[in-house]
mmCIF file of C-alpha atoms in Angstrom:
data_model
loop_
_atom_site.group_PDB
_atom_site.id
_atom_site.type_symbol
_atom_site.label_atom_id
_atom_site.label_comp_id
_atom_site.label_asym_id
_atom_site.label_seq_id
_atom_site.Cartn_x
_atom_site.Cartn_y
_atom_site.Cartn_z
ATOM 1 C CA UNK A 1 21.234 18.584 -8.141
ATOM 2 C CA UNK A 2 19.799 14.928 -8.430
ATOM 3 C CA UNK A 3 16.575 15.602 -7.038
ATOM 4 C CA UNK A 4 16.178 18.819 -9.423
ATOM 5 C CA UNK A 5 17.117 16.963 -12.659
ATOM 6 C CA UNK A 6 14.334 13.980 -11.530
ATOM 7 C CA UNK A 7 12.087 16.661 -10.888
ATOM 8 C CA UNK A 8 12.896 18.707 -14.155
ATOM 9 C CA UNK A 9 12.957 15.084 -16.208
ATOM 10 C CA UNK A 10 16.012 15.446 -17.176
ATOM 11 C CA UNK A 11 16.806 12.093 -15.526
ATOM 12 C CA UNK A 12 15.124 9.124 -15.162
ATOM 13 C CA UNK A 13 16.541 7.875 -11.644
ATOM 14 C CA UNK A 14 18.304 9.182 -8.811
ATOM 15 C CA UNK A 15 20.125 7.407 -6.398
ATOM 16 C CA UNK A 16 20.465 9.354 -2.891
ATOM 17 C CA UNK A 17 20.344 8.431 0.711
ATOM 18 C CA UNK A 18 18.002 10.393 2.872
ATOM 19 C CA UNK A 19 15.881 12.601 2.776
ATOM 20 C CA UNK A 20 15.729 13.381 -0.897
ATOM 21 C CA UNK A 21 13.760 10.169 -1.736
ATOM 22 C CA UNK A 22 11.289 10.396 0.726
ATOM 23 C CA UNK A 23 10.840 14.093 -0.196
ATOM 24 C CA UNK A 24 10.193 13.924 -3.986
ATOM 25 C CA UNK A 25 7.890 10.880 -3.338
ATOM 26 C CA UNK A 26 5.771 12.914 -0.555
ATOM 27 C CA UNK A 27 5.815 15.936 -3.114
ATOM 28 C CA UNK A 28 4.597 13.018 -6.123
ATOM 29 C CA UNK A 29 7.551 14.097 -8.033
ATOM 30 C CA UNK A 30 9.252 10.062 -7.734
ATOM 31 C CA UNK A 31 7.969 6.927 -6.628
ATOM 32 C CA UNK A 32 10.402 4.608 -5.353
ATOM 33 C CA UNK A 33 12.157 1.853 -7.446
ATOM 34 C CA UNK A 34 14.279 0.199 -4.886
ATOM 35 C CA UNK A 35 14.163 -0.529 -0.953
ATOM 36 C CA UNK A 36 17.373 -0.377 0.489
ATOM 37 C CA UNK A 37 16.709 -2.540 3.360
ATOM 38 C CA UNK A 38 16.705 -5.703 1.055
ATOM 39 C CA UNK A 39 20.205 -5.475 1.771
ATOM 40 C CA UNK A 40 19.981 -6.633 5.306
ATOM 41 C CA UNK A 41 22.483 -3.448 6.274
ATOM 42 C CA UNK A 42 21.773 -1.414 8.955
ATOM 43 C CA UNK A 43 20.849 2.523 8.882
ATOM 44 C CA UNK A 44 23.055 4.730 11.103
ATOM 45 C CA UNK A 45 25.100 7.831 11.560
ATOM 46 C CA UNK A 46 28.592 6.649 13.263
ATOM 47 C CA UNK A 47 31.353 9.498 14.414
ATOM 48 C CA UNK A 48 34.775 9.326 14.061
ATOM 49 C CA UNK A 49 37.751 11.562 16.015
ATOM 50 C CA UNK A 50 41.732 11.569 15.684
ATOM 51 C CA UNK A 51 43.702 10.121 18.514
ATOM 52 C CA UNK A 52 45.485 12.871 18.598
ATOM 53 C CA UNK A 53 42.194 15.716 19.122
ATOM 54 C CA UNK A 54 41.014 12.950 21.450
ATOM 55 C CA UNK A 55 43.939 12.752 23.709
ATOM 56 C CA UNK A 56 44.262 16.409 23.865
ATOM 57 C CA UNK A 57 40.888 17.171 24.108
ATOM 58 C CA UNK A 58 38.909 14.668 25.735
ATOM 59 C CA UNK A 59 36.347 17.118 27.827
ATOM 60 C CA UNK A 60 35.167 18.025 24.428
ATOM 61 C CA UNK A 61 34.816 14.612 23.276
ATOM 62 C CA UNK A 62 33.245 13.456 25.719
ATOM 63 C CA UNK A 63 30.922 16.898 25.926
ATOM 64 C CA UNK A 64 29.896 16.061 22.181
ATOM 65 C CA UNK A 65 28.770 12.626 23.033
ATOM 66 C CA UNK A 66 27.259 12.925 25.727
ATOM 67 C CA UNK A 67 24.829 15.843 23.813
ATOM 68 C CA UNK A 68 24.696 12.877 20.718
ATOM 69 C CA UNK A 69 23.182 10.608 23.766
ATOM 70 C CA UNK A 70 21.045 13.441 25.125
ATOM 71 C CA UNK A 71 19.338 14.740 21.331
ATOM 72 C CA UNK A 72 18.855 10.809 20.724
ATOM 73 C CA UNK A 73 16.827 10.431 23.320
ATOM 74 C CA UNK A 74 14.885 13.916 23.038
ATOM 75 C CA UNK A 75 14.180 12.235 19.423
ATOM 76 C CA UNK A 76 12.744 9.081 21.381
ATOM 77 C CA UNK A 77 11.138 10.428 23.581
ATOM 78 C CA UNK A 78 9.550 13.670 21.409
ATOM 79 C CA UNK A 79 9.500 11.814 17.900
ATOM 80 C CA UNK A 80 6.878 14.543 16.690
ATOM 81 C CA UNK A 81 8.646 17.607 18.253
ATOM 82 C CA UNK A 82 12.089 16.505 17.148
ATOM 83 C CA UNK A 83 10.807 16.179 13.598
ATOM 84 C CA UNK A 84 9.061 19.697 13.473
ATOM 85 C CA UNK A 85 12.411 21.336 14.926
ATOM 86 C CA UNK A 86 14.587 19.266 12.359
ATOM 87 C CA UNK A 87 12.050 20.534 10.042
ATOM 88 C CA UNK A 88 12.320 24.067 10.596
ATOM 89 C CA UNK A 89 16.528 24.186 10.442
ATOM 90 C CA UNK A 90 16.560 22.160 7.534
ATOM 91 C CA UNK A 91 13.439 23.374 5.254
ATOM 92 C CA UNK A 92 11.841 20.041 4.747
ATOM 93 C CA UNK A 93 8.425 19.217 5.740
ATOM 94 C CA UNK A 94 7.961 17.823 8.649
ATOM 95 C CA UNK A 95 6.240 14.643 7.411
ATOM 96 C CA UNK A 96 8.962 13.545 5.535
ATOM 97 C CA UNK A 97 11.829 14.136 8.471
ATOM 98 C CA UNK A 98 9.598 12.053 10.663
ATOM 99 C CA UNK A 99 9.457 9.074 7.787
ATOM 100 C CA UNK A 100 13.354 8.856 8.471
ATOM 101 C CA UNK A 101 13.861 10.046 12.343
ATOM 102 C CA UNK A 102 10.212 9.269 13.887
ATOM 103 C CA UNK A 103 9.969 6.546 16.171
ATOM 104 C CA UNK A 104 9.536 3.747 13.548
ATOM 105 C CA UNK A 105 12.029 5.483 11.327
ATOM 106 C CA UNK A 106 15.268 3.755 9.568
ATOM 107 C CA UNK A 107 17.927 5.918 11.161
ATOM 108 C CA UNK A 108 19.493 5.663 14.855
ATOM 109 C CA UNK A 109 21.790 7.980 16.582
ATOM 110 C CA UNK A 110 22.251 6.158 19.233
ATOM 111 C CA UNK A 111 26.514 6.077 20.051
ATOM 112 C CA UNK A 112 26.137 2.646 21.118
ATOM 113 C CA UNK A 113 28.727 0.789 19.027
ATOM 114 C CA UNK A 114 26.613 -2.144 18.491
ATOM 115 C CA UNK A 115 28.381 -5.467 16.905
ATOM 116 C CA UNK A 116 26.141 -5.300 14.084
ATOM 117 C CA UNK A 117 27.133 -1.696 12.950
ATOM 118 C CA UNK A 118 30.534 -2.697 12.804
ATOM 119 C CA UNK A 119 29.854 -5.691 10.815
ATOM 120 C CA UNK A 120 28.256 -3.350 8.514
ATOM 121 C CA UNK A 121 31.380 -0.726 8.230
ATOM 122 C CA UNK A 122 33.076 -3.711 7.165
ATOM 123 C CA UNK A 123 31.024 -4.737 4.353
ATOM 124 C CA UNK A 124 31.359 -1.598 2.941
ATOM 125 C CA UNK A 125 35.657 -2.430 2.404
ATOM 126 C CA UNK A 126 35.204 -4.300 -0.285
ATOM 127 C CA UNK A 127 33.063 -1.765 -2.264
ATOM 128 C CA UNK A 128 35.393 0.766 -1.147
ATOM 129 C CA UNK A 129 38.512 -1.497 -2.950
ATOM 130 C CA UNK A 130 36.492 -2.481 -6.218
ATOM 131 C CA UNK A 131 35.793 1.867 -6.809
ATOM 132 C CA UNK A 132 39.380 2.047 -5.968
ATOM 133 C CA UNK A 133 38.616 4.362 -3.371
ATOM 134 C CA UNK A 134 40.787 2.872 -0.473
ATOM 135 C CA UNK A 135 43.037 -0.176 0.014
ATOM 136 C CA UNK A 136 43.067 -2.634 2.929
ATOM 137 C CA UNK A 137 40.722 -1.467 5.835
ATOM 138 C CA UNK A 138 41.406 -2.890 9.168
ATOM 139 C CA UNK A 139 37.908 -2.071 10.778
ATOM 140 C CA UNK A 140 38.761 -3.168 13.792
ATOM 141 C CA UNK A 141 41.589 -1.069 14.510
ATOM 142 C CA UNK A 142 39.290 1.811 14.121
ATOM 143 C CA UNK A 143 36.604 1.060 16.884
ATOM 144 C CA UNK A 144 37.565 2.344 19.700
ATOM 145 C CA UNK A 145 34.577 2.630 22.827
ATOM 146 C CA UNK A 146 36.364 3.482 25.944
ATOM 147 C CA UNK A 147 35.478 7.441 25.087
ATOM 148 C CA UNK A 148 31.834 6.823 24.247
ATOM 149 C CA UNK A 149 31.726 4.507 27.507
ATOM 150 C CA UNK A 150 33.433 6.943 29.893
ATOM 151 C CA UNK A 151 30.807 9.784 28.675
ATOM 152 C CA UNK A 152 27.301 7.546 29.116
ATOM 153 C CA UNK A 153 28.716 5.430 32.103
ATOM 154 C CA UNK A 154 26.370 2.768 33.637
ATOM 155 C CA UNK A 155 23.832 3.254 30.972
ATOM 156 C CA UNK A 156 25.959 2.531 28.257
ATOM 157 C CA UNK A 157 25.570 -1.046 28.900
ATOM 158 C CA UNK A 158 21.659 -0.385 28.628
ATOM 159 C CA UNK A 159 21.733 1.494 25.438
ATOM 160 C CA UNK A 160 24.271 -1.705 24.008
ATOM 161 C CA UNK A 161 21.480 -4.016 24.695
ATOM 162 C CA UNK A 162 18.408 -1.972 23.567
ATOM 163 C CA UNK A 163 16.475 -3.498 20.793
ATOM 164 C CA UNK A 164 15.568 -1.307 17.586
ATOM 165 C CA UNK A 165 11.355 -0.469 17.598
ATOM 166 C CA UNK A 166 9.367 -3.002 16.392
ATOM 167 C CA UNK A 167 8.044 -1.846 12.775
ATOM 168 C CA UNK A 168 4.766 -0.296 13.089
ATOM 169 C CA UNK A 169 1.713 1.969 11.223
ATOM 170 C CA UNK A 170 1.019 5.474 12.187
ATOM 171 C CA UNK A 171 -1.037 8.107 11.665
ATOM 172 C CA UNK A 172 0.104 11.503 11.999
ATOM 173 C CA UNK A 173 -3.549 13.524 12.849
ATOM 174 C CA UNK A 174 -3.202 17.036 11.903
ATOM 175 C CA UNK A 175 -2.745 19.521 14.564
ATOM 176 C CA UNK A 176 -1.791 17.015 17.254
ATOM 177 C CA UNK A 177 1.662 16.751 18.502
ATOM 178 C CA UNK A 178 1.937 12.546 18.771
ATOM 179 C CA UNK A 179 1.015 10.126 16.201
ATOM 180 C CA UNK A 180 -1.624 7.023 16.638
ATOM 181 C CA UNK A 181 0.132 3.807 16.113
ATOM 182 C CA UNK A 182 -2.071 0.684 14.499
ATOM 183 C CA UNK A 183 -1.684 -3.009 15.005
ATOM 184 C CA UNK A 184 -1.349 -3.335 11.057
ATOM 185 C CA UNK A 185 -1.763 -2.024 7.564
ATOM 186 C CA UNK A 186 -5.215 -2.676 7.630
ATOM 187 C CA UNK A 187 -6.331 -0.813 10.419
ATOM 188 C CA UNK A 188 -4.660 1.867 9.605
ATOM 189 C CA UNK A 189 -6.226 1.910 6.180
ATOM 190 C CA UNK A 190 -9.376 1.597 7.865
ATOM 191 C CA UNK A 191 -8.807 5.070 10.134
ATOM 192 C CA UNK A 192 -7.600 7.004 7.044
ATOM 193 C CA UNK A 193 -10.511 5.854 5.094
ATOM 194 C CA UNK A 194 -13.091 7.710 8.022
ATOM 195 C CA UNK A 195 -10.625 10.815 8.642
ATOM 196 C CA UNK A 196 -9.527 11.490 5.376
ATOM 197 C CA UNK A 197 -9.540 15.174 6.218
ATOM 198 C CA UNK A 198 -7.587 15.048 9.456
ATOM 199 C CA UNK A 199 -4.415 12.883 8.585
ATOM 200 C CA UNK A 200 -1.488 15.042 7.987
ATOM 201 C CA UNK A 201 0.688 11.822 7.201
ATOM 202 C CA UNK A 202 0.608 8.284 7.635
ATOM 203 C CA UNK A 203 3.232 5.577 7.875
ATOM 204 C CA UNK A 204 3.482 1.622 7.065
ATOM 205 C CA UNK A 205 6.053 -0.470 7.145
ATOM 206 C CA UNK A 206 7.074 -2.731 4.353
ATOM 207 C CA UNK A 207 5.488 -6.268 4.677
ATOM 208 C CA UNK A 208 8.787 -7.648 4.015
ATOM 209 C CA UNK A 209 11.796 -5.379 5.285
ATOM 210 C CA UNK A 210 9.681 -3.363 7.770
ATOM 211 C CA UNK A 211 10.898 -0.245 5.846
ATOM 212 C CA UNK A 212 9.060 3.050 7.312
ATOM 213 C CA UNK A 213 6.887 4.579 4.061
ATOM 214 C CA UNK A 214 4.244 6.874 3.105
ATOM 215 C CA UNK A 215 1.024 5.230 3.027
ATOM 216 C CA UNK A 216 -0.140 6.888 0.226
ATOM 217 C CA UNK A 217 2.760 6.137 -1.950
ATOM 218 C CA UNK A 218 3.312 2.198 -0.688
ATOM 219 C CA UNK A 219 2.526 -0.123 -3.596
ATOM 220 C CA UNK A 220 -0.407 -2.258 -2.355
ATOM 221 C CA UNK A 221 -1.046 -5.798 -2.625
ATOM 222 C CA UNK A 222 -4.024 -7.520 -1.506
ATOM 223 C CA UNK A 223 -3.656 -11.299 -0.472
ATOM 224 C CA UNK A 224 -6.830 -12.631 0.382
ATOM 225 C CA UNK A 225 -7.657 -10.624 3.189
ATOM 226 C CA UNK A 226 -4.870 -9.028 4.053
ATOM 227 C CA UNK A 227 -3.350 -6.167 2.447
ATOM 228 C CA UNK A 228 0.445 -5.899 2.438
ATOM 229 C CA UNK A 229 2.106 -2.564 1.585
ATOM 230 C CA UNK A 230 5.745 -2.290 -0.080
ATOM 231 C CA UNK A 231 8.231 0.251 -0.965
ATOM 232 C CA UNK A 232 8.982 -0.668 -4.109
ATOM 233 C CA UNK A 233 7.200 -2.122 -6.853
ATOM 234 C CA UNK A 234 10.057 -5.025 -7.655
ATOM 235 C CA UNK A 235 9.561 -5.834 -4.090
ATOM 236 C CA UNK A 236 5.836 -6.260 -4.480
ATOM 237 C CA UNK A 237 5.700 -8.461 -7.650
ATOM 238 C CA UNK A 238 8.055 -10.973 -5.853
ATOM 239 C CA UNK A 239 5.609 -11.268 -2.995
ATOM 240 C CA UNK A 240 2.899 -11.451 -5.602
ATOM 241 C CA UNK A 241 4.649 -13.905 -7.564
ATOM 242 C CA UNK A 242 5.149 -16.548 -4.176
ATOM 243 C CA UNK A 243 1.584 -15.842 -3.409
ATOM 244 C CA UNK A 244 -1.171 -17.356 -5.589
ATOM 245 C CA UNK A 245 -3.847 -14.844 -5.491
ATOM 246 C CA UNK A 246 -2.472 -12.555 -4.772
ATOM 247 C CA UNK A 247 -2.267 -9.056 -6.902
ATOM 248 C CA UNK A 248 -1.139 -5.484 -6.816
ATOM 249 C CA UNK A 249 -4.062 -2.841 -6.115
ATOM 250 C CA UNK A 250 -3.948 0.962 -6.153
ATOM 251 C CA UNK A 251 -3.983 2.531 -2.827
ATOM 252 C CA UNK A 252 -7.636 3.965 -3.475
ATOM 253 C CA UNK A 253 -8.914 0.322 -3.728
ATOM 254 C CA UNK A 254 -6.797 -0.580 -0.702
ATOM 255 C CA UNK A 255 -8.770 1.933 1.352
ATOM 256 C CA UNK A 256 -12.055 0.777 -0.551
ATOM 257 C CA UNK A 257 -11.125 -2.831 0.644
ATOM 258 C CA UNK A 258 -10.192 -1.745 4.042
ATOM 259 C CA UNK A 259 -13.124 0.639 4.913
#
C-alpha cells in the first residue's frame, strides 16, 4: 500500500524495509532519502520456536534448520541463481532481489547466533517500551543455541566465526549467470561506461556504510580523483561538507569522469 501511494503521489515518503525501496528506486519511481546502515545495526532474519513445540518436536526443529543452513549456503554459493529463483516465487525482478540477498547484499540467513545480533535484538527494547508495544524484555532469556548447534554440529563453530563479505562493486552482464566484481567505484564506472548495452545491473557500495546500491541511482560525489558513491543524498553532502573540493555530480558525469 506504501509503495503504491509513493508511486501514485499520494505520499511523499515511505518508510519500508526490504525490498520495496530498492524496487521503486530500480523502477525510478523513488530515490532514496535515508541509509539505514548509519545506524551501525545489523541486517538479519532471526527465528524463534516455543519450548514447548521444541521439546515435543525437536526432529522438526532441527529438520528446519538444518534446510535454513543448507538454502544459506545455496545463496552463497549461487548468489545469481538464488536471486533469479527468489525472483520468480516472489514477482520481483531479479536485479533488485540480488541488491538485498547477492553476495555483497545487506541481509544474512545464516542461524549462527552471532553476539552482535543479539546486541542488536536488544537495542530494539527500548523502542519497543517508548511505542508502548512491550514492557521489560529480558533478551537473554530468549537465546537459546543448543538446538541450532545440535542441527549444524562441528561446523557451527565455523559459521560463528565467519566474517560478513567485504563490501564490493559488481556488474551483473546480461545473459551470464555470475556477476564481475571490481576493486572500486571507479572501475566499475569505467566497465559500464564501454558495455553500456550489456549490463543488466550494477552494484556499489556506499563509500561510507558499505551499503549494497544501484549504480545508477547512487548519488555521486567526485573528490579529486576519486569518485565516491552514496545511498542517500544527506549522506553525500556530509562527506562533501568534510571534504574541501569536493562536490556532488550526476551519475552521467561520473561515467564521463571515469571513462
Amino acid at each position: 500500500m506504501g509503495a503504491s501511494a509513493l508511486a501514485a503521489g499520494s505520499a511523499d515518503a515511505l518508510s519500508q524495509f526490504v525490498a520495496w525501496p530498492g524496487l521503486l528506486a530500480h523502477q525510478g519511481k523513488a530515490k532514496a532519502l535515508y541509509d539505514g546502515a548509519r545506524l551501525n545495526l545489523p541486517t538479519f532474519h532471526g527465528v524463534t520456536v516455543r519450548q514447548d513445540f521444541a521439546r515435543q518436536r525437536p526432529a522438526v526443529l532441527e529438520a528446519f534448520l538444518k534446510a535454513q543452513a543448507q538454502a544459506t549456503d545455496y545463496l552463497d554459493d549461487h548468489p545469481v541463481a538464488a536471486a533469479e529463483k527468489v525472483a520468480a516465487a516472489t514477482g520481483l525482478p531479479a536485479e533488485v532481489v540480488y541488491l538485498y540477498n547477492g553476495a555483497h547484499g545487506i541481509a544474512t540467513f545464516d542461524p549462527a547466533l552471532r553476539p552482535r545480533l543479539v546486541s542488536a535484538l536488544k537495542q530494539d527494547v527500548p523502542i519497543l517500551k517508548a511505542a508502548k508495544l512491550t514492557g521489560d524484555v529480558d533478551v537473554d532469556s530468549f537465546v537459546d543455541d543448543r538446538y541450532v548447534k545440535r542441527a549444524l554440529g562441528a561446523a557451527y563453530a565455523g559459521r560463528l566465526a565467519a566474517a560478513p563479505p567485504a563490501a564490493a562493486s559488481e556488474v551483473w552482464p546480461k545473459g551470464s549467470d555470475r556477476t564481475r566484481t571490481f576493486a572500486s567505484p571507479a572501475g566499475l564506472l569505467r566497465h559500464v561506461a564501454a558495455h553500456r548495452d550489456t549490463v543488466r545491473a550494477a552494484y556499489v557500495p556506499d563509500a561510507t556504510t558499505g551499503t549494497q546500491w544501484f549504480a545508477d541511482q547512487a548519488v555521486w560525489v567526485a573528490d579529486g580523483d576519486e569518485l565516491l558513491p552514496f545511498v542517500a543524498p544527506s549522506t553525500a553532502r556530509e562527506y562533501v561538507g568534510g571534504h574541501d573540493g569536493a562536490r556532488v555530480i550526476t551519475y552521467a558525469e561520473a561515467l564521463e569522469r571515469a571513462s
